[in-house]
XYZ file of C-alpha atoms in Angstrom:
97
model
C -19.252 -10.104 -13.845
C -22.685 -11.001 -12.552
C -25.412 -8.828 -14.210
C -28.439 -8.264 -12.044
C -29.769 -4.992 -13.087
C -31.517 -4.088 -16.182
C -31.449 -0.532 -18.269
C -33.435 0.249 -21.059
C -34.030 3.513 -23.010
C -35.125 4.424 -26.696
C -32.727 5.332 -29.138
C -33.079 6.599 -32.779
C -33.312 3.795 -35.727
C -30.316 4.609 -37.596
C -28.389 4.865 -33.999
C -29.521 1.434 -33.337
C -28.564 0.048 -36.715
C -25.133 1.871 -36.238
C -24.728 0.194 -32.655
C -25.766 -3.359 -34.361
C -23.393 -2.983 -36.868
C -20.372 -1.829 -34.532
C -21.257 -5.059 -32.688
C -20.874 -7.427 -35.598
C -17.586 -5.740 -36.495
C -16.321 -5.994 -32.958
C -17.691 -9.665 -32.980
C -19.606 -8.895 -29.376
C -23.078 -8.717 -28.374
C -24.718 -5.242 -28.499
C -25.228 -5.373 -24.561
C -21.070 -6.225 -24.311
C -20.413 -3.255 -26.575
C -22.880 -0.987 -24.697
C -20.927 -1.860 -21.348
C -17.629 -1.335 -22.574
C -18.724 1.983 -23.779
C -20.224 3.008 -20.839
C -17.128 1.784 -18.740
C -14.765 3.907 -20.824
C -16.769 6.829 -21.067
C -17.049 6.882 -17.036
C -13.440 6.205 -16.833
C -12.626 9.188 -19.156
C -14.856 11.096 -17.081
C -13.375 10.233 -13.865
C -9.938 10.784 -14.929
C -8.355 14.210 -15.066
C -8.111 15.436 -18.567
C -4.488 15.471 -19.877
C -4.396 18.992 -20.744
C -5.709 19.529 -17.067
C -2.965 17.408 -15.563
C -0.040 19.270 -17.644
C -1.461 22.629 -16.608
C -1.417 21.741 -12.727
C 2.102 20.465 -13.263
C 3.030 23.743 -14.966
C 1.423 25.805 -12.352
C 3.301 24.028 -9.597
C 6.698 23.958 -11.838
C 6.396 27.735 -12.679
C 6.748 28.305 -8.845
C 10.351 27.100 -9.051
C 10.998 29.366 -12.283
C 12.995 32.185 -12.112
C 16.770 33.600 -12.952
C 19.971 33.689 -10.929
C 21.280 37.098 -10.270
C 24.770 37.937 -10.338
C 26.890 40.977 -10.313
C 28.810 39.173 -13.013
C 27.054 39.767 -16.596
C 29.401 36.735 -18.085
C 28.959 34.193 -14.885
C 27.067 31.417 -17.271
C 29.802 31.673 -19.891
C 32.652 31.284 -17.109
C 31.256 28.128 -15.477
C 33.651 25.562 -17.069
C 36.805 28.156 -16.111
C 35.341 28.516 -12.377
C 34.794 24.908 -11.564
C 38.450 23.911 -12.789
C 39.913 26.775 -10.857
C 37.981 25.358 -7.639
C 38.982 21.847 -8.429
C 42.317 22.966 -8.652
C 42.403 24.564 -5.466
C 40.767 21.749 -3.673
C 43.453 19.456 -4.899
C 46.047 21.768 -4.132
C 45.009 21.872 -0.460
C 44.559 18.188 -0.303
C 48.265 17.350 -1.419
C 50.765 16.418 1.446
C 53.733 18.418 0.824
């Protein structure tokens, strides 16, 4: 990337030393390290926070939350039995006699 802009600012000497040490550790220049830090920060700020995303997803999904109402309080316990009965009935009507 071609660089055509210059930006400078004053920082605390201790922060400058920490930045220089970090650049040495990363085996890069201070300018490249600062550019990466700024890019990461801008990306993080422009991307919605994971918690925000999860909250929006939860709110959208919560509109579908609910319970099925039935006159049969044991309905969910009898599902297997009812499905098998319906399948038997369906197969019986499909058999040519």
